[in-house]
C-alpha cells in the first residue's frame, strides 16, 4: 500500500505541473484538441518503443474492454473535456478545480468499487475538501464572480474528473493483468491519435512546424510528464493492498502545487486571500483523511 501511495504522489506532483504548460502551448495559435492529440500520440510512440513485445496484439484483444475504456472514455472524452476546460479558465483556477478529483473519485469508488467504503473520518475529510474548493472556485483571480465561459470551463473539468475516475476504478479492479507501462502506451497512442484526428476535422489542421521555442519546450515538458505520470498512476492503482480512494486522495497535491506554478509562470495570475485559505483547508482535509482515526484515538486516550 505504501508503495502504491509513493507512485500516486509521484504522479500527482508531475500532473500538478501540467496546466501552466498547457496554457503556454495553446497561446502559440494552437487549438486544444490538436495540441492534446499531438502530445499524447508522441507519448504513445515513445512508450511503444519501450514496451513493444511479441503477442501484444493478442494481449490487447484479450483485454479489449479495459483498453477501449481507457482509449475512448479516459483519453478521448476525458481529455477533450480537460483541454477545453483548461482553455476556458485561468491556470490557477483550473489546477484548483482539478483538486476535486479525489473527492469525486472517492465517492465513485464507494459506489462502484469492491471493498472500498467510506468511514466517518473520510466523510469529514471530503466535506472539508469540498468547502475549501468552493471557497476558491467561487471567485476568479481578480476576486470577481466567474463569467459564463469560466463556468463552462469548470463544468468540462468536472466531467473530465468523472470520466477518468470511472476508468481508474476499471484499472484498479484488473490488478496484475496488464503491465501498467504497456497499458499507458496503448491508451496514449490510440487515444491521442483519435483526439488528433477529431481535432483536425473540427478545428482544422494547425501546423506544429516552425513554432517558437516556447511551444516546443511546453510540448516537450508535457510529453515527459505523460510518459511517467500515467505509468506511475497505473502502478499505484495496481499495487496490492492499495484502494482507489486512498490513491486518489494523493491528488490533493495538484491544486496546491499547480496553482503556485500558475502564479509564478503565467502573467496576470496571482494569489488571493480566498485561494490561499482554500489551500490551507485542503491540506487540513488531507490530514483528516489519512490520520483522522489516529487523531480520534489520541483524543480518546487523553480524555481517559
JSON list of N, CA and C in Angstrom, two decimals, residues 174-239:
[
{"chain": "A", "resi": 174, "resn": "UNK", "atom": "N", "xyz": [-8.53, -4.57, -12.32]},
{"chain": "A", "resi": 174, "resn": "UNK", "atom": "CA", "xyz": [-7.83, -5.53, -13.18]},
{"chain": "A", "resi": 174, "resn": "UNK", "atom": "C", "xyz": [-6.36, -5.64, -12.77]},
{"chain": "A", "resi": 175, "resn": "UNK", "atom": "N", "xyz": [-6.08, -5.63, -11.48]},
{"chain": "A", "resi": 175, "resn": "UNK", "atom": "CA", "xyz": [-4.72, -5.70, -10.95]},
{"chain": "A", "resi": 175, "resn": "UNK", "atom": "C", "xyz": [-3.93, -6.88, -11.53]},
{"chain": "A", "resi": 176, "resn": "UNK", "atom": "N", "xyz": [-2.72, -6.57, -12.01]},
{"chain": "A", "resi": 176, "resn": "UNK", "atom": "CA", "xyz": [-1.80, -7.63, -12.43]},
{"chain": "A", "resi": 176, "resn": "UNK", "atom": "C", "xyz": [-2.08, -8.24, -13.79]},
{"chain": "A", "resi": 177, "resn": "UNK", "atom": "N", "xyz": [-3.16, -7.85, -14.45]},
{"chain": "A", "resi": 177, "resn": "UNK", "atom": "CA", "xyz": [-3.49, -8.48, -15.73]},
{"chain": "A", "resi": 177, "resn": "UNK", "atom": "C", "xyz": [-2.71, -7.89, -16.91]},
{"chain": "A", "resi": 178, "resn": "UNK", "atom": "N", "xyz": [-2.39, -6.60, -16.85]},
{"chain": "A", "resi": 178, "resn": "UNK", "atom": "CA", "xyz": [-1.67, -5.94, -17.93]},
{"chain": "A", "resi": 178, "resn": "UNK", "atom": "C", "xyz": [-0.56, -5.08, -17.33]},
{"chain": "A", "resi": 179, "resn": "UNK", "atom": "N", "xyz": [0.62, -5.12, -17.95]},
{"chain": "A", "resi": 179, "resn": "UNK", "atom": "CA", "xyz": [1.72, -4.27, -17.50]},
{"chain": "A", "resi": 179, "resn": "UNK", "atom": "C", "xyz": [1.30, -2.80, -17.55]},
{"chain": "A", "resi": 180, "resn": "UNK", "atom": "N", "xyz": [1.48, -2.04, -16.46]},
{"chain": "A", "resi": 180, "resn": "UNK", "atom": "CA", "xyz": [0.98, -0.66, -16.42]},
{"chain": "A", "resi": 180, "resn": "UNK", "atom": "C", "xyz": [1.61, 0.28, -17.45]},
{"chain": "A", "resi": 181, "resn": "UNK", "atom": "N", "xyz": [2.89, 0.06, -17.78]},
{"chain": "A", "resi": 181, "resn": "UNK", "atom": "CA", "xyz": [3.54, 0.92, -18.78]},
{"chain": "A", "resi": 181, "resn": "UNK", "atom": "C", "xyz": [2.98, 0.62, -20.17]},
{"chain": "A", "resi": 182, "resn": "UNK", "atom": "N", "xyz": [2.77, -0.66, -20.47]},
{"chain": "A", "resi": 182, "resn": "UNK", "atom": "CA", "xyz": [2.16, -1.05, -21.75]},
{"chain": "A", "resi": 182, "resn": "UNK", "atom": "C", "xyz": [0.73, -0.53, -21.83]},
{"chain": "A", "resi": 183, "resn": "UNK", "atom": "N", "xyz": [0.02, -0.57, -20.72]},
{"chain": "A", "resi": 183, "resn": "UNK", "atom": "CA", "xyz": [-1.34, -0.03, -20.65]},
{"chain": "A", "resi": 183, "resn": "UNK", "atom": "C", "xyz": [-1.34, 1.45, -21.02]},
{"chain": "A", "resi": 184, "resn": "UNK", "atom": "N", "xyz": [-0.36, 2.16, -20.49]},
{"chain": "A", "resi": 184, "resn": "UNK", "atom": "CA", "xyz": [-0.22, 3.59, -20.78]},
{"chain": "A", "resi": 184, "resn": "UNK", "atom": "C", "xyz": [0.11, 3.82, -22.25]},
{"chain": "A", "resi": 185, "resn": "UNK", "atom": "N", "xyz": [0.99, 2.97, -22.82]},
{"chain": "A", "resi": 185, "resn": "UNK", "atom": "CA", "xyz": [1.40, 3.12, -24.22]},
{"chain": "A", "resi": 185, "resn": "UNK", "atom": "C", "xyz": [0.20, 3.00, -25.15]},
{"chain": "A", "resi": 186, "resn": "UNK", "atom": "N", "xyz": [-0.64, 1.99, -24.91]},
{"chain": "A", "resi": 186, "resn": "UNK", "atom": "CA", "xyz": [-1.79, 1.75, -25.78]},
{"chain": "A", "resi": 186, "resn": "UNK", "atom": "C", "xyz": [-2.80, 2.89, -25.69]},
{"chain": "A", "resi": 187, "resn": "UNK", "atom": "N", "xyz": [-3.13, 3.30, -24.45]},
{"chain": "A", "resi": 187, "resn": "UNK", "atom": "CA", "xyz": [-4.14, 4.35, -24.31]},
{"chain": "A", "resi": 187, "resn": "UNK", "atom": "C", "xyz": [-3.63, 5.68, -24.88]},
{"chain": "A", "resi": 188, "resn": "UNK", "atom": "N", "xyz": [-2.34, 5.97, -24.71]},
{"chain": "A", "resi": 188, "resn": "UNK", "atom": "CA", "xyz": [-1.78, 7.23, -25.21]},
{"chain": "A", "resi": 188, "resn": "UNK", "atom": "C", "xyz": [-1.74, 7.27, -26.73]},
{"chain": "A", "resi": 189, "resn": "UNK", "atom": "N", "xyz": [-1.25, 6.20, -27.35]},
{"chain": "A", "resi": 189, "resn": "UNK", "atom": "CA", "xyz": [-1.10, 6.22, -28.80]},
{"chain": "A", "resi": 189, "resn": "UNK", "atom": "C", "xyz": [-2.45, 6.26, -29.51]},
{"chain": "A", "resi": 190, "resn": "UNK", "atom": "N", "xyz": [-3.32, 5.29, -29.18]},
{"chain": "A", "resi": 190, "resn": "UNK", "atom": "CA", "xyz": [-4.60, 5.23, -29.89]},
{"chain": "A", "resi": 190, "resn": "UNK", "atom": "C", "xyz": [-5.55, 6.36, -29.45]},
{"chain": "A", "resi": 191, "resn": "UNK", "atom": "N", "xyz": [-5.54, 6.66, -28.15]},
{"chain": "A", "resi": 191, "resn": "UNK", "atom": "CA", "xyz": [-6.36, 7.78, -27.68]},
{"chain": "A", "resi": 191, "resn": "UNK", "atom": "C", "xyz": [-5.90, 9.10, -28.25]},
{"chain": "A", "resi": 192, "resn": "UNK", "atom": "N", "xyz": [-4.57, 9.30, -28.28]},
{"chain": "A", "resi": 192, "resn": "UNK", "atom": "CA", "xyz": [-4.02, 10.54, -28.84]},
{"chain": "A", "resi": 192, "resn": "UNK", "atom": "C", "xyz": [-4.30, 10.67, -30.32]},
{"chain": "A", "resi": 193, "resn": "UNK", "atom": "N", "xyz": [-4.16, 9.57, -31.06]},
{"chain": "A", "resi": 193, "resn": "UNK", "atom": "CA", "xyz": [-4.44, 9.60, -32.50]},
{"chain": "A", "resi": 193, "resn": "UNK", "atom": "C", "xyz": [-5.91, 9.92, -32.76]},
{"chain": "A", "resi": 194, "resn": "UNK", "atom": "N", "xyz": [-6.81, 9.38, -31.93]},
{"chain": "A", "resi": 194, "resn": "UNK", "atom": "CA", "xyz": [-8.24, 9.66, -32.08]},
{"chain": "A", "resi": 194, "resn": "UNK", "atom": "C", "xyz": [-8.54, 11.14, -31.80]},
{"chain": "A", "resi": 195, "resn": "UNK", "atom": "N", "xyz": [-7.95, 11.67, -30.74]},
{"chain": "A", "resi": 195, "resn": "UNK", "atom": "CA", "xyz": [-8.14, 13.09, -30.41]},
{"chain": "A", "resi": 195, "resn": "UNK", "atom": "C", "xyz": [-7.60, 13.97, -31.53]},
{"chain": "A", "resi": 196, "resn": "UNK", "atom": "N", "xyz": [-6.42, 13.63, -32.04]},
{"chain": "A", "resi": 196, "resn": "UNK", "atom": "CA", "xyz": [-5.79, 14.44, -33.09]},
{"chain": "A", "resi": 196, "resn": "UNK", "atom": "C", "xyz": [-6.62, 14.41, -34.36]},
{"chain": "A", "resi": 197, "resn": "UNK", "atom": "N", "xyz": [-7.12, 13.22, -34.72]},
{"chain": "A", "resi": 197, "resn": "UNK", "atom": "CA", "xyz": [-7.94, 13.11, -35.93]},
{"chain": "A", "resi": 197, "resn": "UNK", "atom": "C", "xyz": [-9.22, 13.91, -35.83]},
{"chain": "A", "resi": 198, "resn": "UNK", "atom": "N", "xyz": [-9.91, 13.81, -34.69]},
{"chain": "A", "resi": 198, "resn": "UNK", "atom": "CA", "xyz": [-11.14, 14.58, -34.50]},
{"chain": "A", "resi": 198, "resn": "UNK", "atom": "C", "xyz": [-10.83, 16.08, -34.45]},
{"chain": "A", "resi": 199, "resn": "UNK", "atom": "N", "xyz": [-9.68, 16.42, -33.85]},
{"chain": "A", "resi": 199, "resn": "UNK", "atom": "CA", "xyz": [-9.28, 17.82, -33.79]},
{"chain": "A", "resi": 199, "resn": "UNK", "atom": "C", "xyz": [-9.07, 18.43, -35.16]},
{"chain": "A", "resi": 200, "resn": "UNK", "atom": "N", "xyz": [-8.44, 17.68, -36.06]},
{"chain": "A", "resi": 200, "resn": "UNK", "atom": "CA", "xyz": [-8.24, 18.16, -37.43]},
{"chain": "A", "resi": 200, "resn": "UNK", "atom": "C", "xyz": [-9.58, 18.36, -38.14]},
{"chain": "A", "resi": 201, "resn": "UNK", "atom": "N", "xyz": [-10.53, 17.43, -37.91]},
{"chain": "A", "resi": 201, "resn": "UNK", "atom": "CA", "xyz": [-11.85, 17.53, -38.55]},
{"chain": "A", "resi": 201, "resn": "UNK", "atom": "C", "xyz": [-12.67, 18.70, -38.01]},
{"chain": "A", "resi": 202, "resn": "UNK", "atom": "N", "xyz": [-12.56, 18.98, -36.72]},
{"chain": "A", "resi": 202, "resn": "UNK", "atom": "CA", "xyz": [-13.41, 20.01, -36.10]},
{"chain": "A", "resi": 202, "resn": "UNK", "atom": "C", "xyz": [-12.73, 21.37, -35.96]},
{"chain": "A", "resi": 203, "resn": "UNK", "atom": "N", "xyz": [-11.42, 21.36, -35.77]},
{"chain": "A", "resi": 203, "resn": "UNK", "atom": "CA", "xyz": [-10.70, 22.63, -35.55]},
{"chain": "A", "resi": 203, "resn": "UNK", "atom": "C", "xyz": [-9.85, 23.05, -36.74]},
{"chain": "A", "resi": 204, "resn": "UNK", "atom": "N", "xyz": [-9.68, 22.11, -37.70]},
{"chain": "A", "resi": 204, "resn": "UNK", "atom": "CA", "xyz": [-8.77, 22.37, -38.81]},
{"chain": "A", "resi": 204, "resn": "UNK", "atom": "C", "xyz": [-7.36, 21.96, -38.46]},
{"chain": "A", "resi": 205, "resn": "UNK", "atom": "N", "xyz": [-6.52, 21.82, -39.48]},
{"chain": "A", "resi": 205, "resn": "UNK", "atom": "CA", "xyz": [-5.13, 21.41, -39.23]},
{"chain": "A", "resi": 205, "resn": "UNK", "atom": "C", "xyz": [-4.30, 22.62, -38.82]},
{"chain": "A", "resi": 206, "resn": "UNK", "atom": "N", "xyz": [-3.55, 22.47, -37.74]},
{"chain": "A", "resi": 206, "resn": "UNK", "atom": "CA", "xyz": [-2.64, 23.51, -37.27]},
{"chain": "A", "resi": 206, "resn": "UNK", "atom": "C", "xyz": [-1.23, 22.95, -37.30]},
{"chain": "A", "resi": 207, "resn": "UNK", "atom": "N", "xyz": [-0.39, 23.51, -38.13]},
{"chain": "A", "resi": 207, "resn": "UNK", "atom": "CA", "xyz": [0.98, 23.01, -38.28]},
{"chain": "A", "resi": 207, "resn": "UNK", "atom": "C", "xyz": [1.77, 23.23, -36.99]},
{"chain": "A", "resi": 208, "resn": "UNK", "atom": "N", "xyz": [2.55, 22.21, -36.63]},
{"chain": "A", "resi": 208, "resn": "UNK", "atom": "CA", "xyz": [3.43, 22.34, -35.47]},
{"chain": "A", "resi": 208, "resn": "UNK", "atom": "C", "xyz": [4.88, 22.57, -35.89]},
{"chain": "A", "resi": 209, "resn": "UNK", "atom": "N", "xyz": [5.09, 22.83, -37.17]},
{"chain": "A", "resi": 209, "resn": "UNK", "atom": "CA", "xyz": [6.43, 23.10, -37.70]},
{"chain": "A", "resi": 209, "resn": "UNK", "atom": "C", "xyz": [6.68, 24.61, -37.68]},
{"chain": "A", "resi": 210, "resn": "UNK", "atom": "N", "xyz": [7.88, 25.00, -37.29]},
{"chain": "A", "resi": 210, "resn": "UNK", "atom": "CA", "xyz": [8.27, 26.41, -37.33]},
{"chain": "A", "resi": 210, "resn": "UNK", "atom": "C", "xyz": [7.69, 27.27, -36.21]},
{"chain": "A", "resi": 211, "resn": "UNK", "atom": "N", "xyz": [7.30, 26.65, -35.12]},
{"chain": "A", "resi": 211, "resn": "UNK", "atom": "CA", "xyz": [6.78, 27.40, -33.97]},
{"chain": "A", "resi": 211, "resn": "UNK", "atom": "C", "xyz": [7.94, 27.96, -33.14]},
{"chain": "A", "resi": 212, "resn": "UNK", "atom": "N", "xyz": [7.67, 28.97, -32.31]},
{"chain": "A", "resi": 212, "resn": "UNK", "atom": "CA", "xyz": [8.71, 29.49, -31.42]},
{"chain": "A", "resi": 212, "resn": "UNK", "atom": "C", "xyz": [9.19, 28.42, -30.44]},
{"chain": "A", "resi": 213, "resn": "UNK", "atom": "N", "xyz": [10.36, 28.64, -29.87]},
{"chain": "A", "resi": 213, "resn": "UNK", "atom": "CA", "xyz": [10.97, 27.66, -28.97]},
{"chain": "A", "resi": 213, "resn": "UNK", "atom": "C", "xyz": [10.07, 27.36, -27.77]},
{"chain": "A", "resi": 214, "resn": "UNK", "atom": "N", "xyz": [9.33, 28.38, -27.29]},
{"chain": "A", "resi": 214, "resn": "UNK", "atom": "CA", "xyz": [8.46, 28.19, -26.14]},
{"chain": "A", "resi": 214, "resn": "UNK", "atom": "C", "xyz": [7.41, 27.12, -26.37]},
{"chain": "A", "resi": 215, "resn": "UNK", "atom": "N", "xyz": [6.93, 26.99, -27.61]},
{"chain": "A", "resi": 215, "resn": "UNK", "atom": "CA", "xyz": [5.93, 25.97, -27.93]},
{"chain": "A", "resi": 215, "resn": "UNK", "atom": "C", "xyz": [6.52, 24.57, -27.75]},
{"chain": "A", "resi": 216, "resn": "UNK", "atom": "N", "xyz": [7.73, 24.36, -28.27]},
{"chain": "A", "resi": 216, "resn": "UNK", "atom": "CA", "xyz": [8.35, 23.04, -28.20]},
{"chain": "A", "resi": 216, "resn": "UNK", "atom": "C", "xyz": [8.79, 22.71, -26.78]},
{"chain": "A", "resi": 217, "resn": "UNK", "atom": "N", "xyz": [9.16, 23.72, -26.01]},
{"chain": "A", "resi": 217, "resn": "UNK", "atom": "CA", "xyz": [9.50, 23.49, -24.61]},
{"chain": "A", "resi": 217, "resn": "UNK", "atom": "C", "xyz": [8.26, 23.01, -23.85]},
{"chain": "A", "resi": 218, "resn": "UNK", "atom": "N", "xyz": [7.13, 23.71, -24.07]},
{"chain": "A", "resi": 218, "resn": "UNK", "atom": "CA", "xyz": [5.88, 23.33, -23.41]},
{"chain": "A", "resi": 218, "resn": "UNK", "atom": "C", "xyz": [5.47, 21.92, -23.82]},
{"chain": "A", "resi": 219, "resn": "UNK", "atom": "N", "xyz": [5.52, 21.62, -25.11]},
{"chain": "A", "resi": 219, "resn": "UNK", "atom": "CA", "xyz": [5.14, 20.29, -25.60]},
{"chain": "A", "resi": 219, "resn": "UNK", "atom": "C", "xyz": [6.08, 19.23, -25.05]},
{"chain": "A", "resi": 220, "resn": "UNK", "atom": "N", "xyz": [7.38, 19.51, -25.03]},
{"chain": "A", "resi": 220, "resn": "UNK", "atom": "CA", "xyz": [8.35, 18.55, -24.52]},
{"chain": "A", "resi": 220, "resn": "UNK", "atom": "C", "xyz": [8.13, 18.22, -23.06]},
{"chain": "A", "resi": 221, "resn": "UNK", "atom": "N", "xyz": [7.85, 19.25, -22.25]},
{"chain": "A", "resi": 221, "resn": "UNK", "atom": "CA", "xyz": [7.59, 19.03, -20.82]},
{"chain": "A", "resi": 221, "resn": "UNK", "atom": "C", "xyz": [6.34, 18.18, -20.64]},
{"chain": "A", "resi": 222, "resn": "UNK", "atom": "N", "xyz": [5.29, 18.47, -21.41]},
{"chain": "A", "resi": 222, "resn": "UNK", "atom": "CA", "xyz": [4.04, 17.72, -21.30]},
{"chain": "A", "resi": 222, "resn": "UNK", "atom": "C", "xyz": [4.21, 16.26, -21.74]},
{"chain": "A", "resi": 223, "resn": "UNK", "atom": "N", "xyz": [5.00, 16.04, -22.78]},
{"chain": "A", "resi": 223, "resn": "UNK", "atom": "CA", "xyz": [5.27, 14.67, -23.22]},
{"chain": "A", "resi": 223, "resn": "UNK", "atom": "C", "xyz": [6.02, 13.91, -22.12]},
{"chain": "A", "resi": 224, "resn": "UNK", "atom": "N", "xyz": [7.04, 14.55, -21.54]},
{"chain": "A", "resi": 224, "resn": "UNK", "atom": "CA", "xyz": [7.82, 13.94, -20.46]},
{"chain": "A", "resi": 224, "resn": "UNK", "atom": "C", "xyz": [6.91, 13.56, -19.29]},
{"chain": "A", "resi": 225, "resn": "UNK", "atom": "N", "xyz": [6.02, 14.48, -18.91]},
{"chain": "A", "resi": 225, "resn": "UNK", "atom": "CA", "xyz": [5.11, 14.22, -17.79]},
{"chain": "A", "resi": 225, "resn": "UNK", "atom": "C", "xyz": [4.20, 13.04, -18.08]},
{"chain": "A", "resi": 226, "resn": "UNK", "atom": "N", "xyz": [3.65, 13.00, -19.30]},
{"chain": "A", "resi": 226, "resn": "UNK", "atom": "CA", "xyz": [2.72, 11.92, -19.64]},
{"chain": "A", "resi": 226, "resn": "UNK", "atom": "C", "xyz": [3.39, 10.56, -19.71]},
{"chain": "A", "resi": 227, "resn": "UNK", "atom": "N", "xyz": [4.66, 10.53, -20.14]},
{"chain": "A", "resi": 227, "resn": "UNK", "atom": "CA", "xyz": [5.40, 9.26, -20.20]},
{"chain": "A", "resi": 227, "resn": "UNK", "atom": "C", "xyz": [5.48, 8.64, -18.82]},
{"chain": "A", "resi": 228, "resn": "UNK", "atom": "N", "xyz": [5.74, 9.46, -17.81]},
{"chain": "A", "resi": 228, "resn": "UNK", "atom": "CA", "xyz": [5.96, 8.93, -16.47]},
{"chain": "A", "resi": 228, "resn": "UNK", "atom": "C", "xyz": [4.72, 8.98, -15.58]},
{"chain": "A", "resi": 229, "resn": "UNK", "atom": "N", "xyz": [3.95, 10.06, -15.64]},
{"chain": "A", "resi": 229, "resn": "UNK", "atom": "CA", "xyz": [2.85, 10.25, -14.68]},
{"chain": "A", "resi": 229, "resn": "UNK", "atom": "C", "xyz": [1.80, 9.14, -14.78]},
{"chain": "A", "resi": 230, "resn": "UNK", "atom": "N", "xyz": [1.32, 8.87, -15.99]},
{"chain": "A", "resi": 230, "resn": "UNK", "atom": "CA", "xyz": [0.30, 7.84, -16.13]},
{"chain": "A", "resi": 230, "resn": "UNK", "atom": "C", "xyz": [0.84, 6.45, -15.81]},
{"chain": "A", "resi": 231, "resn": "UNK", "atom": "N", "xyz": [2.10, 6.21, -16.15]},
{"chain": "A", "resi": 231, "resn": "UNK", "atom": "CA", "xyz": [2.70, 4.92, -15.82]},
{"chain": "A", "resi": 231, "resn": "UNK", "atom": "C", "xyz": [2.77, 4.74, -14.30]},
{"chain": "A", "resi": 232, "resn": "UNK", "atom": "N", "xyz": [3.22, 5.79, -13.59]},
{"chain": "A", "resi": 232, "resn": "UNK", "atom": "CA", "xyz": [3.23, 5.75, -12.12]},
{"chain": "A", "resi": 232, "resn": "UNK", "atom": "C", "xyz": [1.82, 5.55, -11.57]},
{"chain": "A", "resi": 233, "resn": "UNK", "atom": "N", "xyz": [0.84, 6.22, -12.19]},
{"chain": "A", "resi": 233, "resn": "UNK", "atom": "CA", "xyz": [-0.54, 6.16, -11.71]},
{"chain": "A", "resi": 233, "resn": "UNK", "atom": "C", "xyz": [-1.10, 4.75, -11.84]},
{"chain": "A", "resi": 234, "resn": "UNK", "atom": "N", "xyz": [-0.85, 4.12, -12.98]},
{"chain": "A", "resi": 234, "resn": "UNK", "atom": "CA", "xyz": [-1.33, 2.75, -13.18]},
{"chain": "A", "resi": 234, "resn": "UNK", "atom": "C", "xyz": [-0.62, 1.78, -12.23]},
{"chain": "A", "resi": 235, "resn": "UNK", "atom": "N", "xyz": [0.68, 2.03, -11.96]},
{"chain": "A", "resi": 235, "resn": "UNK", "atom": "CA", "xyz": [1.40, 1.21, -10.98]},
{"chain": "A", "resi": 235, "resn": "UNK", "atom": "C", "xyz": [0.76, 1.34, -9.60]},
{"chain": "A", "resi": 236, "resn": "UNK", "atom": "N", "xyz": [0.38, 2.57, -9.25]},
{"chain": "A", "resi": 236, "resn": "UNK", "atom": "CA", "xyz": [-0.26, 2.82, -7.95]},
{"chain": "A", "resi": 236, "resn": "UNK", "atom": "C", "xyz": [-1.60, 2.10, -7.86]},
{"chain": "A", "resi": 237, "resn": "UNK", "atom": "N", "xyz": [-2.41, 2.20, -8.92]},
{"chain": "A", "resi": 237, "resn": "UNK", "atom": "CA", "xyz": [-3.74, 1.58, -8.92]},
{"chain": "A", "resi": 237, "resn": "UNK", "atom": "C", "xyz": [-3.66, 0.06, -8.86]},
{"chain": "A", "resi": 238, "resn": "UNK", "atom": "N", "xyz": [-2.57, -0.50, -9.41]},
{"chain": "A", "resi": 238, "resn": "UNK", "atom": "CA", "xyz": [-2.44, -1.95, -9.44]},
{"chain": "A", "resi": 238, "resn": "UNK", "atom": "C", "xyz": [-1.62, -2.51, -8.27]},
{"chain": "A", "resi": 239, "resn": "UNK", "atom": "N", "xyz": [-1.18, -1.63, -7.37]},
{"chain": "A", "resi": 239, "resn": "UNK", "atom": "CA", "xyz": [-0.41, -2.09, -6.20]},
{"chain": "A", "resi": 239, "resn": "UNK", "atom": "C", "xyz": [-1.31, -2.89, -5.26]}
]
